[in-house]
Amino acid sequence: MRDQLTDRADLRGDCERCFGLCCVALPFAASADFALDKEAGKPCPNLRGDHRCGIHAELRTKGFNGCTVYDCFGAGQKVSQVTFGGQDWRTGPREQARRMVDVFPVVRQLHELLWYLTEALTLPAARPVHADLREALERTEALTRQTPEELDALDVGEHRQEVNVLLLRTSELVRAGVGGRKKNRRGADLMGARLKGADLRGANLRGAYLIAADLTGADLRAADLIGADLRDTDLTDADLTGAFFLTQPQLNAARGGPGTRLPGSVTRPVHWTPRP
């Protein structure tokens, strides 16, 4: 298996190698994030014949903010080019198109796990479980390369639970190295919370609801952010260096500025306040 520790390119969406699967497979409802309703398996009306978005440069102004914060972790190109061998859902048999719609969310979950496992293997503090993490990484990668029929029958929830045991242990090891009292806010409802300048070093924020929370100037170094809801969270001048299990979709959903410090695993969203 290619060494994913040094190359995570396949764990980021590559629309050039995908058949617009996220624009077909996923449902959405008219809301602040989407301008209309769409059923799973029905192509978005903005999807062009070449599998590109017809309003990509205007998604936010056209009411499709949800599309701008989404990433498939590379599942789109895996399903398009590997699972179905480059067969377009538009030109293939109807049953194959249906199967692609069913398989895409499964592979997306597996690729998200690959992202976490790959990052865990870069954390020196997690060395005691590196062997188990690598085994889980290889096993998960192998699952993504199963046949459509096998993927359709896979209990991805059970696999996630198995991997999560290792991710929890990784979190404990990393956060144990942070001095001082570490806050446990796992699954906490912190929507709209005023946490400006808060010391959250080594905090457990797994699955926390931080929607529209004020985290300006907060110290989030070595914080576990897996599954935290950062929609409209203000990260202006916050320090997230060393924060782990942070994904690009989470960051894209938040607000930040030129003073926001980020870990190297993610990139600064283009819609944030630009650097001077």
Short mmCIF file of C-alpha atoms in Angstrom, two decimals:
data_model
loop_
_atom_site.label_atom_id
_atom_site.label_comp_id
_atom_site.label_asym_id
_atom_site.label_seq_id
_atom_site.Cartn_x
_atom_site.Cartn_y
_atom_site.Cartn_z
CA MET A 1 0.00 0.00 0.00
CA ARG A 2 1.26 3.46 -0.86
CA ASP A 3 2.55 5.32 2.18
CA GLN A 4 -0.34 7.61 3.10
CA LEU A 5 1.74 9.18 5.86
CA THR A 6 3.55 11.31 3.30
CA ASP A 7 0.87 11.66 0.62
CA ARG A 8 -2.74 12.40 1.53
CA ALA A 9 -3.69 13.67 -1.92
CA ASP A 10 -6.13 10.78 -2.38
CA LEU A 11 -7.90 11.80 0.83
CA ARG A 12 -9.02 15.11 -0.65
CA GLY A 13 -11.75 15.55 -3.23
CA ASP A 14 -10.55 15.67 -6.83
CA CYS A 15 -13.47 16.74 -9.00
CA GLU A 16 -11.44 16.20 -12.18
CA ARG A 17 -11.49 12.43 -11.52
CA CYS A 18 -15.06 12.21 -10.23
CA PHE A 19 -18.44 12.02 -11.94
CA GLY A 20 -20.06 14.62 -9.69
CA LEU A 21 -21.20 11.94 -7.25
CA CYS A 22 -21.74 14.30 -4.30
CA CYS A 23 -24.07 16.33 -6.55
CA VAL A 24 -26.12 13.21 -7.26
CA ALA A 25 -25.93 10.82 -4.32
CA LEU A 26 -26.50 13.21 -1.43
CA PRO A 27 -29.87 14.70 -0.44
CA PHE A 28 -30.37 18.22 0.89
CA ALA A 29 -33.26 20.33 2.08
CA ALA A 30 -34.07 23.97 1.44
CA SER A 31 -32.45 25.90 4.28
CA ALA A 32 -29.79 28.46 5.05
CA ASP A 33 -27.31 26.05 3.43
CA PHE A 34 -29.26 25.07 0.32
CA ALA A 35 -31.62 27.01 -1.92
CA LEU A 36 -33.86 24.03 -2.73
CA ASP A 37 -34.78 20.44 -1.89
CA LYS A 38 -33.05 17.52 -3.58
CA GLU A 39 -33.56 13.79 -3.11
CA ALA A 40 -30.71 11.29 -2.84
CA GLY A 41 -29.93 9.90 -6.28
CA LYS A 42 -31.34 12.88 -8.13
CA PRO A 43 -28.78 15.10 -9.89
CA CYS A 44 -28.57 18.69 -8.66
CA PRO A 45 -30.08 21.05 -11.28
CA ASN A 46 -26.80 22.96 -11.27
CA LEU A 47 -24.81 19.90 -12.37
CA ARG A 48 -23.70 20.22 -15.99
CA GLY A 49 -23.26 17.42 -18.50
CA ASP A 50 -19.49 17.41 -17.92
CA HIS A 51 -20.04 16.73 -14.18
CA ARG A 52 -19.05 20.27 -13.21
CA CYS A 53 -21.09 22.74 -11.20
CA GLY A 54 -22.69 25.43 -13.33
CA ILE A 55 -22.62 27.99 -10.51
CA HIS A 56 -19.40 26.99 -8.74
CA ALA A 57 -18.09 30.56 -8.56
CA GLU A 58 -21.44 31.79 -7.21
CA LEU A 59 -22.44 29.05 -4.80
CA ARG A 60 -22.57 31.32 -1.75
CA THR A 61 -24.50 34.11 -3.43
CA LYS A 62 -26.91 31.60 -5.02
CA GLY A 63 -27.80 30.05 -1.66
CA PHE A 64 -25.67 26.89 -1.80
CA ASN A 65 -23.33 27.58 1.09
CA GLY A 66 -23.53 23.92 2.11
CA CYS A 67 -21.72 22.89 -1.06
CA THR A 68 -18.78 25.17 -0.30
CA VAL A 69 -17.99 23.47 3.01
CA TYR A 70 -18.29 19.87 1.78
CA ASP A 71 -15.43 17.50 1.02
CA CYS A 72 -15.68 13.81 0.19
CA PHE A 73 -12.18 12.96 1.50
CA GLY A 74 -11.41 11.54 -1.94
CA ALA A 75 -14.30 9.07 -1.99
CA GLY A 76 -15.65 10.56 -5.21
CA GLN A 77 -12.65 9.69 -7.32
CA LYS A 78 -12.24 6.31 -5.57
CA VAL A 79 -15.80 5.25 -6.44
CA SER A 80 -15.62 6.74 -9.93
CA GLN A 81 -12.23 5.42 -10.99
CA VAL A 82 -11.63 2.34 -8.82
CA THR A 83 -14.92 0.86 -7.64
CA PHE A 84 -16.58 1.32 -11.02
CA GLY A 85 -13.49 1.46 -13.20
CA GLY A 86 -14.20 4.83 -14.78
CA GLN A 87 -17.76 3.97 -15.85
CA ASP A 88 -19.91 7.12 -15.91
CA TRP A 89 -23.26 6.86 -14.10
CA ARG A 90 -24.87 8.80 -16.95
CA THR A 91 -23.94 6.27 -19.64
CA GLY A 92 -23.86 3.03 -17.66
CA PRO A 93 -26.79 0.73 -16.85
CA ARG A 94 -29.48 2.17 -14.58
CA GLU A 95 -28.76 -0.44 -11.92
CA GLN A 96 -25.10 0.56 -11.87
CA ALA A 97 -26.02 4.21 -11.40
CA ARG A 98 -28.19 3.25 -8.44
CA ARG A 99 -25.37 1.19 -6.97
CA MET A 100 -22.94 4.11 -7.28
CA VAL A 101 -25.37 6.29 -5.34
CA ASP A 102 -25.60 3.65 -2.59
CA VAL A 103 -21.85 2.99 -2.38
CA PHE A 104 -20.58 6.57 -2.41
CA PRO A 105 -21.65 7.46 1.19
CA VAL A 106 -20.10 4.21 2.45
CA VAL A 107 -16.73 4.92 0.84
CA ARG A 108 -16.91 8.52 2.04
CA GLN A 109 -17.14 7.29 5.65
CA LEU A 110 -14.21 4.92 5.10
CA HIS A 111 -12.10 7.71 3.59
CA GLU A 112 -12.88 9.96 6.54
CA LEU A 113 -11.56 7.20 8.81
CA LEU A 114 -8.44 6.98 6.63
CA TRP A 115 -7.92 10.72 7.22
CA TYR A 116 -8.07 10.30 11.00
CA LEU A 117 -5.91 7.19 11.05
CA THR A 118 -3.30 8.78 8.82
CA GLU A 119 -3.13 11.83 11.06
CA ALA A 120 -2.95 9.67 14.20
CA LEU A 121 0.14 7.98 12.78
CA THR A 122 1.89 11.36 12.51
CA LEU A 123 1.43 12.09 16.22
CA PRO A 124 4.54 11.11 18.22
CA ALA A 125 2.58 10.84 21.46
CA ALA A 126 0.46 8.07 19.92
CA ARG A 127 3.51 5.87 19.29
CA PRO A 128 2.30 3.17 21.74
CA VAL A 129 -0.63 2.44 19.40
CA HIS A 130 1.07 3.12 16.05
CA ALA A 131 1.19 -0.58 15.16
CA ASP A 132 -2.54 -0.97 15.77
CA LEU A 133 -3.26 2.25 13.93
CA ARG A 134 -1.32 1.13 10.88
CA GLU A 135 -3.12 -2.20 10.87
CA ALA A 136 -6.46 -0.39 11.02
CA LEU A 137 -5.34 1.93 8.23
CA GLU A 138 -4.45 -0.98 5.97
CA ARG A 139 -7.68 -2.80 6.80
CA THR A 140 -9.76 0.31 6.08
CA GLU A 141 -7.96 0.96 2.81
CA ALA A 142 -8.63 -2.64 1.77
CA LEU A 143 -12.33 -2.16 2.50
CA THR A 144 -12.48 0.85 0.15
CA ARG A 145 -11.28 -1.42 -2.66
CA GLN A 146 -14.02 -4.00 -2.32
CA THR A 147 -16.56 -4.69 -5.04
CA PRO A 148 -19.76 -2.60 -5.18
CA GLU A 149 -21.69 -5.58 -3.85
CA GLU A 150 -19.34 -6.01 -0.90
CA LEU A 151 -19.40 -2.31 -0.09
CA ASP A 152 -23.19 -2.28 -0.25
CA ALA A 153 -23.30 -5.07 2.34
CA LEU A 154 -20.61 -3.61 4.62
CA ASP A 155 -21.59 -2.62 8.16
CA VAL A 156 -19.60 0.61 8.09
CA GLY A 157 -20.98 1.65 11.48
CA GLU A 158 -19.43 -1.39 13.15
CA HIS A 159 -16.09 -0.68 11.49
CA ARG A 160 -16.23 2.95 12.65
CA GLN A 161 -16.75 1.80 16.23
CA GLU A 162 -13.71 -0.47 16.02
CA VAL A 163 -11.53 2.32 14.66
CA ASN A 164 -12.89 4.81 17.17
CA VAL A 165 -11.44 2.78 20.03
CA LEU A 166 -7.98 3.49 18.62
CA LEU A 167 -8.77 7.13 17.93
CA LEU A 168 -9.94 7.59 21.52
CA ARG A 169 -6.73 6.06 22.81
CA THR A 170 -4.76 8.33 20.50
CA SER A 171 -6.60 11.35 21.88
CA GLU A 172 -5.86 10.34 25.46
CA LEU A 173 -2.16 9.90 24.74
CA VAL A 174 -1.81 13.23 22.93
CA ARG A 175 -3.78 15.28 25.44
CA ALA A 176 -1.96 13.67 28.39
CA GLY A 177 1.16 15.51 27.30
CA VAL A 178 -0.46 18.91 27.77
CA GLY A 179 0.20 20.48 31.14
CA GLY A 180 -2.48 21.90 33.40
CA ARG A 181 -6.13 21.05 33.77
CA LYS A 182 -7.67 19.86 30.50
CA LYS A 183 -11.34 20.59 29.87
CA ASN A 184 -13.68 17.79 28.88
CA ARG A 185 -16.36 19.21 26.60
CA ARG A 186 -17.13 16.04 24.69
CA GLY A 187 -20.54 16.38 23.03
CA ALA A 188 -21.19 19.62 24.92
CA ASP A 189 -23.79 22.12 23.73
CA LEU A 190 -21.68 25.24 23.26
CA MET A 191 -23.79 26.87 20.57
CA GLY A 192 -23.24 30.62 20.69
CA ALA A 193 -20.91 30.26 23.68
CA ARG A 194 -18.69 33.20 24.57
CA LEU A 195 -15.26 31.61 24.70
CA LYS A 196 -13.14 34.56 23.60
CA GLY A 197 -9.54 34.00 24.68
CA ALA A 198 -10.42 30.72 26.40
CA ASP A 199 -7.64 28.32 27.37
CA LEU A 200 -8.69 25.10 25.66
CA ARG A 201 -5.27 23.49 25.36
CA GLY A 202 -5.63 19.73 25.33
CA ALA A 203 -9.41 19.99 25.59
CA ASN A 204 -11.68 17.15 24.58
CA LEU A 205 -14.12 18.76 22.13
CA ARG A 206 -15.16 15.57 20.36
CA GLY A 207 -18.64 16.06 18.91
CA ALA A 208 -19.13 19.40 20.68
CA TYR A 209 -21.69 21.82 19.25
CA LEU A 210 -19.77 25.04 18.69
CA ILE A 211 -22.16 26.57 16.19
CA ALA A 212 -21.76 30.37 16.13
CA ALA A 213 -19.54 30.22 19.23
CA ASP A 214 -17.06 33.05 19.82
CA LEU A 215 -13.59 31.50 19.96
CA THR A 216 -11.69 34.60 18.95
CA GLY A 217 -8.19 34.46 20.38
CA ALA A 218 -8.84 31.08 22.01
CA ASP A 219 -5.97 28.65 22.59
CA LEU A 220 -6.92 25.31 21.01
CA ARG A 221 -3.47 23.79 20.81
CA ALA A 222 -3.53 19.98 21.11
CA ALA A 223 -7.33 19.97 21.35
CA ASP A 224 -9.26 16.98 20.00
CA LEU A 225 -11.76 18.36 17.47
CA ILE A 226 -13.07 15.16 15.91
CA GLY A 227 -16.71 15.63 14.95
CA ALA A 228 -16.99 19.11 16.50
CA ASP A 229 -19.60 21.25 14.75
CA LEU A 230 -17.81 24.46 13.77
CA ARG A 231 -20.51 26.01 11.60
CA ASP A 232 -20.15 29.79 11.81
CA THR A 233 -17.71 29.45 14.73
CA ASP A 234 -15.53 32.57 15.00
CA LEU A 235 -11.89 31.44 15.00
CA THR A 236 -10.40 34.89 14.43
CA ASP A 237 -6.91 35.02 15.99
CA ALA A 238 -7.42 31.56 17.54
CA ASP A 239 -4.44 29.22 17.83
CA LEU A 240 -5.19 25.74 16.45
CA THR A 241 -1.58 24.67 15.92
CA GLY A 242 -1.32 21.11 17.16
CA ALA A 243 -5.10 20.68 17.24
CA PHE A 244 -5.83 17.23 15.85
CA PHE A 245 -8.56 15.37 14.00
CA LEU A 246 -9.62 18.68 12.45
CA THR A 247 -10.93 18.27 8.90
CA GLN A 248 -11.15 20.69 6.01
CA PRO A 249 -14.98 20.60 5.93
CA GLN A 250 -15.08 21.63 9.60
CA LEU A 251 -12.72 24.51 8.95
CA ASN A 252 -14.56 25.59 5.81
CA ALA A 253 -17.75 25.92 7.84
CA ALA A 254 -16.10 28.24 10.38
CA ARG A 255 -15.05 31.89 10.19
CA GLY A 256 -11.48 33.04 10.59
CA GLY A 257 -8.99 35.72 9.73
CA PRO A 258 -5.36 36.35 8.90
CA GLY A 259 -4.37 35.85 12.54
CA THR A 260 -5.90 32.37 12.84
CA ARG A 261 -3.12 29.80 13.28
CA LEU A 262 -3.78 26.37 11.78
CA PRO A 263 -2.26 22.88 11.85
CA GLY A 264 -0.43 21.81 8.72
CA SER A 265 -3.02 19.16 7.83
CA VAL A 266 -5.55 21.75 6.60
CA THR A 267 -5.49 24.82 4.38
CA ARG A 268 -6.82 28.30 5.03
CA PRO A 269 -10.33 28.61 3.50
CA VAL A 270 -10.43 31.01 0.57
CA HIS A 271 -13.55 32.77 1.89
CA TRP A 272 -11.87 33.79 5.16
CA THR A 273 -10.62 37.32 5.63
CA PRO A 274 -7.43 37.34 3.51
CA ARG A 275 -4.00 38.04 4.84
CA PRO A 276 -2.99 41.72 4.43
#
